[in-house]
CSV table of C-alpha atoms and ligand atoms in Angstrom, one decimal:
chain,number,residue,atom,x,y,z
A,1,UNK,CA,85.8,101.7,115.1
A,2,UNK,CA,84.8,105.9,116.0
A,3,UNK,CA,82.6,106.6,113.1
A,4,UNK,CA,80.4,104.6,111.6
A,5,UNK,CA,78.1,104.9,108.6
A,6,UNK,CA,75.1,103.0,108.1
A,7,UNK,CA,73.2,101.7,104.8
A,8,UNK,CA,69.3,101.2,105.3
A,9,UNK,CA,69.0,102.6,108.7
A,10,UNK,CA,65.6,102.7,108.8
A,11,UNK,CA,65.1,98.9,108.3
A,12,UNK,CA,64.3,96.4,111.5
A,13,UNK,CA,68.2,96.2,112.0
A,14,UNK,CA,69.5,99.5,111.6
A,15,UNK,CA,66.7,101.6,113.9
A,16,UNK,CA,68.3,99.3,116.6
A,17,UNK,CA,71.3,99.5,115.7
A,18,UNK,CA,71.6,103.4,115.8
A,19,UNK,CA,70.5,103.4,119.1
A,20,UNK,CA,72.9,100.9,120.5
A,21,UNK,CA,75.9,102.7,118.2
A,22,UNK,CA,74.8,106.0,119.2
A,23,UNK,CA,75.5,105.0,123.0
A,24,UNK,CA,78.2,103.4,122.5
A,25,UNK,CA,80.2,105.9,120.2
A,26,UNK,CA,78.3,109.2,120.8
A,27,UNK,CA,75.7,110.3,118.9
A,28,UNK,CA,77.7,112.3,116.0
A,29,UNK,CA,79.8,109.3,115.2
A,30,UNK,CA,76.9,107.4,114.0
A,31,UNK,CA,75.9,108.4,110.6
A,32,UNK,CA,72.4,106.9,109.2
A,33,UNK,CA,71.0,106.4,105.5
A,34,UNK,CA,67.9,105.5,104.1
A,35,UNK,CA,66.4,105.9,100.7
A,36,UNK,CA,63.2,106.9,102.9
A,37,UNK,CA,63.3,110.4,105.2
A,38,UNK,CA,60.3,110.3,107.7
A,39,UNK,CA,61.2,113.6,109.6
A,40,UNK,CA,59.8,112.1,112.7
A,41,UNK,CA,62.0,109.0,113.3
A,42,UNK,CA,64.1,109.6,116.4
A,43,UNK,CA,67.3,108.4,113.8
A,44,UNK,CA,66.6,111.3,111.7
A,45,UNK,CA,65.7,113.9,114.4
A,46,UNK,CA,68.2,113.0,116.9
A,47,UNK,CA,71.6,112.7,114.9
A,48,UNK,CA,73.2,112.7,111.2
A,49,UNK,CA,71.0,111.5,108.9
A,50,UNK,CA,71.4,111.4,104.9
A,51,UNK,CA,69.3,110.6,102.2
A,52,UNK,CA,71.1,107.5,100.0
A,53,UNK,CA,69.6,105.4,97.6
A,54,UNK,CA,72.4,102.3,97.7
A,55,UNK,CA,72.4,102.5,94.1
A,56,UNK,CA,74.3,105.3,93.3
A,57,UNK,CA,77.9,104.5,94.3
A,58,UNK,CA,78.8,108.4,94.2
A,59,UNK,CA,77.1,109.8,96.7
A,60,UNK,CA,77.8,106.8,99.4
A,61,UNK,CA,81.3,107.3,98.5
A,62,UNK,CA,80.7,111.4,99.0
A,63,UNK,CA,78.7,110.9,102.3
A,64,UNK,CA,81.2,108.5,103.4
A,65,UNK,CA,84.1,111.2,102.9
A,66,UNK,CA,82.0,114.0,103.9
A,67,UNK,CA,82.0,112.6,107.4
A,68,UNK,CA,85.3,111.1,108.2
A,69,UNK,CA,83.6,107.1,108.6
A,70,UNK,CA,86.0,104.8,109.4
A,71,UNK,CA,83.4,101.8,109.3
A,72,UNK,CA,80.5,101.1,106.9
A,73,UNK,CA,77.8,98.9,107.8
A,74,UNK,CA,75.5,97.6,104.8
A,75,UNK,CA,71.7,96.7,105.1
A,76,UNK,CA,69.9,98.0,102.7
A,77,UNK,CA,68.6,95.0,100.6
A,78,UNK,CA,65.0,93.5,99.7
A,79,UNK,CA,64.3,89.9,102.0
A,80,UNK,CA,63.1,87.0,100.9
A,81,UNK,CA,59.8,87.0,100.1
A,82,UNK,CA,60.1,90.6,98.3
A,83,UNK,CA,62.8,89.7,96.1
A,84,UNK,CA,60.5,86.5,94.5
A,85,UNK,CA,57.8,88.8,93.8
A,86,UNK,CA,60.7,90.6,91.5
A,87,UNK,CA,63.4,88.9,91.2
A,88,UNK,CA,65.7,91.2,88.8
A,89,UNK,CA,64.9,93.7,91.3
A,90,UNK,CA,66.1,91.7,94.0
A,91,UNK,CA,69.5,91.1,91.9
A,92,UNK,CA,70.0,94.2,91.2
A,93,UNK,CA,69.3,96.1,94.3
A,94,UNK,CA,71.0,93.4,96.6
A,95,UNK,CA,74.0,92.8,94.3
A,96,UNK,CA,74.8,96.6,93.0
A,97,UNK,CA,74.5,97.9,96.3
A,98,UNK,CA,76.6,95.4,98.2
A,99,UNK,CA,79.1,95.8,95.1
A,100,UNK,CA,78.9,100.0,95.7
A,101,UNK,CA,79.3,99.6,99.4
A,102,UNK,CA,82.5,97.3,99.2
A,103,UNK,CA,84.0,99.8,96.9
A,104,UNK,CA,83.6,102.4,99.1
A,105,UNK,CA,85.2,100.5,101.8
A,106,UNK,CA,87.9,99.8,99.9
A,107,UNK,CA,88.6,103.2,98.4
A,108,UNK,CA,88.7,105.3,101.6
A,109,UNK,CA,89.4,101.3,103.4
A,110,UNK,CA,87.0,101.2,105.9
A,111,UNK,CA,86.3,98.6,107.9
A,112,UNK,CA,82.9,97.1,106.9
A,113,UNK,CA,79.6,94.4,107.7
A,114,UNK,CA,77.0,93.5,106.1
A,115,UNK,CA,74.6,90.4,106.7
A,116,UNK,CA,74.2,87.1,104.9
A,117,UNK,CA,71.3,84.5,105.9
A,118,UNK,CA,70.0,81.1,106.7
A,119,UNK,CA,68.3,81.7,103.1
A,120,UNK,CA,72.1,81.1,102.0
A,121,UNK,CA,71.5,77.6,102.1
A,122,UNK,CA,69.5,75.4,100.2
A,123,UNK,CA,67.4,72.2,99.7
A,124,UNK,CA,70.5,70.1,99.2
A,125,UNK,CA,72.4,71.8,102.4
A,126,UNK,CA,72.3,69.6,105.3
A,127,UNK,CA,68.8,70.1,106.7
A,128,UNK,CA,69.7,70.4,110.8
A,129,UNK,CA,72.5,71.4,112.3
A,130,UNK,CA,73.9,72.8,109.0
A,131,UNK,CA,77.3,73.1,108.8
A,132,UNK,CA,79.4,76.3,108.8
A,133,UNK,CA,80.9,75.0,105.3
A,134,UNK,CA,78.5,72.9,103.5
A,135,UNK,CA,76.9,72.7,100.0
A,136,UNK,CA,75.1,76.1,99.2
A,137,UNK,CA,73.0,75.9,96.3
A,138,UNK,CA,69.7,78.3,97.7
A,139,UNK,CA,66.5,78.1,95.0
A,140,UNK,CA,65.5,81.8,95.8
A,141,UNK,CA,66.8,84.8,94.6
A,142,UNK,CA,67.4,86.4,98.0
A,143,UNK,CA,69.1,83.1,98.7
A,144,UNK,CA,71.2,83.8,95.4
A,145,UNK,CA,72.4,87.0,95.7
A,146,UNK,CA,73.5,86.0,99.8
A,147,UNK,CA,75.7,83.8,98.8
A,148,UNK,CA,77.2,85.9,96.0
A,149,UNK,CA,77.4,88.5,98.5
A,150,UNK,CA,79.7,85.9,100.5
A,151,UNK,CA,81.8,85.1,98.1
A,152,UNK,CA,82.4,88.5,97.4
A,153,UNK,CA,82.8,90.4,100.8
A,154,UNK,CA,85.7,87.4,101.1
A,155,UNK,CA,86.9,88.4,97.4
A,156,UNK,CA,87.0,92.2,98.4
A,157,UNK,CA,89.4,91.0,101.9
A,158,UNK,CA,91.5,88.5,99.6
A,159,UNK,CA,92.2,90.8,96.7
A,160,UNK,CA,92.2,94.0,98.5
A,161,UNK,CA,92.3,93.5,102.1
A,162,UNK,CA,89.3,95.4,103.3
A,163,UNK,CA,88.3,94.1,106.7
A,164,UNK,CA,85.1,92.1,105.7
A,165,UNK,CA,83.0,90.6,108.7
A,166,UNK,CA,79.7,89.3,108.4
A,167,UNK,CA,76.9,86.8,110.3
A,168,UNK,CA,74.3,84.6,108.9
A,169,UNK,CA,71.2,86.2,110.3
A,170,UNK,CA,68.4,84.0,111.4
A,171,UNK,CA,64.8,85.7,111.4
A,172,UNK,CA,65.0,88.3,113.2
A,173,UNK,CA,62.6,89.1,116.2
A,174,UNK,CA,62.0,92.6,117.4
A,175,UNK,CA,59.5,95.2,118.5
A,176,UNK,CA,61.0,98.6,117.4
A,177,UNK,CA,60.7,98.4,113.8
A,178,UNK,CA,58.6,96.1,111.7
A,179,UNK,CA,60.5,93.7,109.5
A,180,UNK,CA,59.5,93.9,106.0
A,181,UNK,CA,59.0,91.1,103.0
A,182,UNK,CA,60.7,88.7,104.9
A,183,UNK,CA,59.5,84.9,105.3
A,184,UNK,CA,60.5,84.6,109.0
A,185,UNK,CA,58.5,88.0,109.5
A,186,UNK,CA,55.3,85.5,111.2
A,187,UNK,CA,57.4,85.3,114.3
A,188,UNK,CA,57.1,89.2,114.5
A,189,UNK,CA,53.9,89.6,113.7
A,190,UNK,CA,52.4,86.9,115.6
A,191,UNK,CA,52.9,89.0,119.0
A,192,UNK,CA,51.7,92.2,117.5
A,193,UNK,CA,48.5,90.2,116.8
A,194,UNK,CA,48.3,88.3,120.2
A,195,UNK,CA,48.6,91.9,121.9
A,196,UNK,CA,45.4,93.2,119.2
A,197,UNK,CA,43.5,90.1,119.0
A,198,UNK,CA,44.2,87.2,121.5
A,199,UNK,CA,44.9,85.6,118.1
A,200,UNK,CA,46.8,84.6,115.2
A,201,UNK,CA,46.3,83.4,111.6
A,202,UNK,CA,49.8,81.7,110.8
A,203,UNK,CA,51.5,81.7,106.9
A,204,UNK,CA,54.0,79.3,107.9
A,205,UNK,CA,52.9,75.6,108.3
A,206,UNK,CA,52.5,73.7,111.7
A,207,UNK,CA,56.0,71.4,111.7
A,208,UNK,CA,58.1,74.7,109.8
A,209,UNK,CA,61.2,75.0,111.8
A,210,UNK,CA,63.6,77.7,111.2
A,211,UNK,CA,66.2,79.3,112.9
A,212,UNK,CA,65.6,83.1,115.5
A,213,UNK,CA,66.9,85.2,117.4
A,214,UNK,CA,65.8,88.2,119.5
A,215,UNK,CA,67.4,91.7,118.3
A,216,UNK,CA,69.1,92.6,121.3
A,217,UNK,CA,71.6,89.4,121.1
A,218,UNK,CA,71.5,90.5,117.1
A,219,UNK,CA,72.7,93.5,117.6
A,220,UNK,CA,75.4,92.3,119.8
A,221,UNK,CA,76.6,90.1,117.4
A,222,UNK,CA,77.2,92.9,115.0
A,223,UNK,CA,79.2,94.8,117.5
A,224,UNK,CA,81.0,91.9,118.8
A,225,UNK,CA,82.3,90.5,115.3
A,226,UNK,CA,83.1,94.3,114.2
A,227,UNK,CA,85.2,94.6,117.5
A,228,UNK,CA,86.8,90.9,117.3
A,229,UNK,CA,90.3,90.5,117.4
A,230,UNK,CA,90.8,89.7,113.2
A,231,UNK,CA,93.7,87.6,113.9
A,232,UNK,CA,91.5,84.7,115.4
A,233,UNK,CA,88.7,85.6,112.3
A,234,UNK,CA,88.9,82.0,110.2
A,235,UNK,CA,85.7,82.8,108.3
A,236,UNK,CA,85.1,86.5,108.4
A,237,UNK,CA,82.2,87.0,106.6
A,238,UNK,CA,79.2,84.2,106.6
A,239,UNK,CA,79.6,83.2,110.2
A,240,UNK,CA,76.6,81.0,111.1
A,241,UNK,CA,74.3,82.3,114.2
A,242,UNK,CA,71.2,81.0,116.0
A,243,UNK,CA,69.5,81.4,119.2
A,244,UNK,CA,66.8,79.2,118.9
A,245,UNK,CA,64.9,77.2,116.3
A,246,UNK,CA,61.0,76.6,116.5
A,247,UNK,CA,57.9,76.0,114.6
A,248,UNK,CA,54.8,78.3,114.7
A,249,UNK,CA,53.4,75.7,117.3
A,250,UNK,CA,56.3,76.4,119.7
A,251,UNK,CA,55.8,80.1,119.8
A,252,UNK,CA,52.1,80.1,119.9
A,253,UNK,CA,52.8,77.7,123.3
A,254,UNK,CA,55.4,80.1,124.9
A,255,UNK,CA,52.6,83.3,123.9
A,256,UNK,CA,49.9,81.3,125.9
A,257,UNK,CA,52.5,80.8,129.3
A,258,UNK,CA,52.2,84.4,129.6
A,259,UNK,CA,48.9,85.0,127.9
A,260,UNK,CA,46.2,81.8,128.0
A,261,UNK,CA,43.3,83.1,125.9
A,262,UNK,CA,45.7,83.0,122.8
A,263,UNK,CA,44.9,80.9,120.4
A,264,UNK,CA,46.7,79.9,116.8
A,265,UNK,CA,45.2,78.5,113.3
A,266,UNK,CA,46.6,78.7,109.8
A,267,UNK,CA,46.3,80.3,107.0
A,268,UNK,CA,49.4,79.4,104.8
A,269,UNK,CA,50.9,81.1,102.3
A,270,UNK,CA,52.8,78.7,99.5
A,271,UNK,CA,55.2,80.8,98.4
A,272,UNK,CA,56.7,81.7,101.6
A,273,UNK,CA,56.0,78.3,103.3
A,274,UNK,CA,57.9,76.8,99.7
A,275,UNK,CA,60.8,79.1,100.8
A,276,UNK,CA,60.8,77.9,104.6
A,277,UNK,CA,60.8,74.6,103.3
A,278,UNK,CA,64.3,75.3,101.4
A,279,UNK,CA,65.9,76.6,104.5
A,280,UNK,CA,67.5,74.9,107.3
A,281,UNK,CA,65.1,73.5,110.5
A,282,UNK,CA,68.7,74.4,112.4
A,283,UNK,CA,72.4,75.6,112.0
A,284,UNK,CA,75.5,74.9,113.7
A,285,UNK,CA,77.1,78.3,115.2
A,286,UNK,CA,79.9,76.8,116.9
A,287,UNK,CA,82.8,78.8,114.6
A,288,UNK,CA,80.6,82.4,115.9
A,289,UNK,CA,81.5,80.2,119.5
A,290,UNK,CA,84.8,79.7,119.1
A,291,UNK,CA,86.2,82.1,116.8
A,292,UNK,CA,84.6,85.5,118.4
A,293,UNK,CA,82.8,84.3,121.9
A,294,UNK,CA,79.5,84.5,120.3
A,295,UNK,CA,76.7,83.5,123.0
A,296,UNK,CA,73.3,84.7,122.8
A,297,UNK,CA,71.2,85.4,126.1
A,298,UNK,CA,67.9,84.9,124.9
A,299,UNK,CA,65.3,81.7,124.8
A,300,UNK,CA,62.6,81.8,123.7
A,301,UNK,CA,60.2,82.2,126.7
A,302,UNK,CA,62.7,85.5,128.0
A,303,UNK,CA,62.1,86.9,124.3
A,304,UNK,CA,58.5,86.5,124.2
A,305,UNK,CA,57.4,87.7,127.7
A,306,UNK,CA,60.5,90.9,126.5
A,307,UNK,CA,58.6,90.9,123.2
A,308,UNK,CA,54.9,91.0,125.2
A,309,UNK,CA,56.0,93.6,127.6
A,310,UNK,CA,57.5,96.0,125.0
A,311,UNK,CA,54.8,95.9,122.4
A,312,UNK,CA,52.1,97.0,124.9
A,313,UNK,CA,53.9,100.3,125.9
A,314,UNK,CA,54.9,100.6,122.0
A,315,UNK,CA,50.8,99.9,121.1
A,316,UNK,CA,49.3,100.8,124.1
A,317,UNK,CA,47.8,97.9,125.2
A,318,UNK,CA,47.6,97.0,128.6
A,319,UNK,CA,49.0,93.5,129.0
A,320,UNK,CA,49.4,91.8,132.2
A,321,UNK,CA,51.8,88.2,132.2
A,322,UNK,CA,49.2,85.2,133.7
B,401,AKB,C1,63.8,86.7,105.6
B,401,AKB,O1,62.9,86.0,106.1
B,401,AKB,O2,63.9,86.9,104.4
B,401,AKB,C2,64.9,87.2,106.5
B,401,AKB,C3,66.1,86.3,106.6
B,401,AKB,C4,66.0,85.0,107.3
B,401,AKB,O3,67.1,86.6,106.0
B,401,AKB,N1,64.4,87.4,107.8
């Protein structure tokens, strides 16, 4: 892996991603896309940046060419909560541009990731500790097009041997970008609010459990698989990842350790609590273990007191931990 192009840069992933690839590999040998340009985004000021709707299969394959990528990593797709509110949408954008980006990897055979989900699974999976292979049958269409999207980043390495990889992301915590139309998304925006307000109105049920993890051991998880020996890869491209798994009362409690005046009520939200409720409370990532040394660093009292300490310089809050 020397130069790698990126899909929906812009997103909560990518803008840390960037950073850490631009690092790692130099700052030319990262290339980032978005369908959006803000001029002022350190992505787009600091290194290559292209406009690229995911849609048109021509100009990714152009861009790709254009500079020299030898990897292709795929993000740009709607979450769960945006893709109910239009569902063809959600099919069309998730599945055309996964289907545009695998043919570009295949026709100039780059090596290529893109994430699944916990919304992969279902009400019928097995509810904790779900299994690396277990029943899939998800009841949302984000859910849908995931585990189409698995089935065919392994079809694209079967059939044509393009070097697929891929996680199961949980939600996703992080302070540099803001996720968007996601159901986890509360576990975000409950710290931005604790800096604000002292206080948070929750749209996910007390008793919810789902699956998190903090970016930075995200991130390494992208690297990690995309630099893993394939010979020991058994399942490539839907690996199963968690750091933690809580309930909105959990993270409220670790908030108040650092910060006591915080306080939590609810204010839930049925369609993205009726999604929660589809998803696992807990998966099993012991293939990620064993099959690439996956091991996250991050609890989840380290990630919020991280999580506290960041936002304040990003919002300019003082914050103090009790
Ligand atoms: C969402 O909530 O839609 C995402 C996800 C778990 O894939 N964060």
């Amino acid at each position: 892996m020397k130069k790698i192009m990126i899909t929906g840069s812009l997103g909560q992933i990518g803008s840390d991603l960037i950073k850490r690839l631009r690092q790692d590999y130099g700052v030319q040998n990262v290339i980032a896309t978005d369908i959006r340009d803000p001029k002022d985004h350190p992505a787009v000021k600091e290194g290559n940046f292209e406009i690229l709707d995911v849609m048109n299969r021509d100009k990714m394959f152009e861009i790709a060419k254009k500079h020299n990528v030898d990897t292709l990593v795929h993000f740009a797709a709607l979450l769960s909560a945006t893709a109910e509110k239009n569902p063809q949408f959600g099919w069309d954008l998730n599945m055309s541009g996964l289907m545009n980006a695998l043919e570009v990897a295949r026709e100039l055979n780059l090596k290529f990731f893109t994430p699944s989900s916990i919304a992969a699974f279902g009400p019928n999976s097995p509810k904790d500790n779900t299994p690396q292979d277990t029943v899939q049958r998800p009841t949302t269409m984000y859910g849908v097009t995931k585990v189409a999207g698995e089935l065919l980043c392994d079809y694209y390495f079967l059939k044509y041997k393009v070097d697929t990889r891929g996680v199961r992301f949980p939600g996703l915590i992080s302070y540099a970008a803001e996720p968007g139309g996601g159901t986890t998304d509360y576990a975000v925006d409950i710290y931005y609010e604790a800096l604000k307000n002292k206080k948070y109105a929750s749209y996910i049920g007390k008793g919810t459990y789902m699956d998190m993890m903090y970016m930075p051991d995200a991130i390494d998880s992208i690297v990690n698989l995309l630099n893993a020996d394939p010979a020991k890869l058994v399942h490539r491209n839907a690996f199963n990842i968690t750091a933690m798994s809580f309930d909105p009362e959990q993270i409220a409690a670790s908030i108040k350790k650092f910060m006591p005046e915080f306080t939590m009520s609810y204010n839930v939200d049925p369609v993205r609590q009726s999604i929660a409720d589809s998803w696992p409370n807990s998966i099993d990532a012991s293939a990620a273990k064993k099959e690439w040394g996956f091991a996250p660093k991050y609890d989840l009292d380290k990630m919020t007191l991280d999580m506290l300490q960041k936002l304040s310089v990003k919002l300019n809050i003082p914050f103090k931990a009790k």
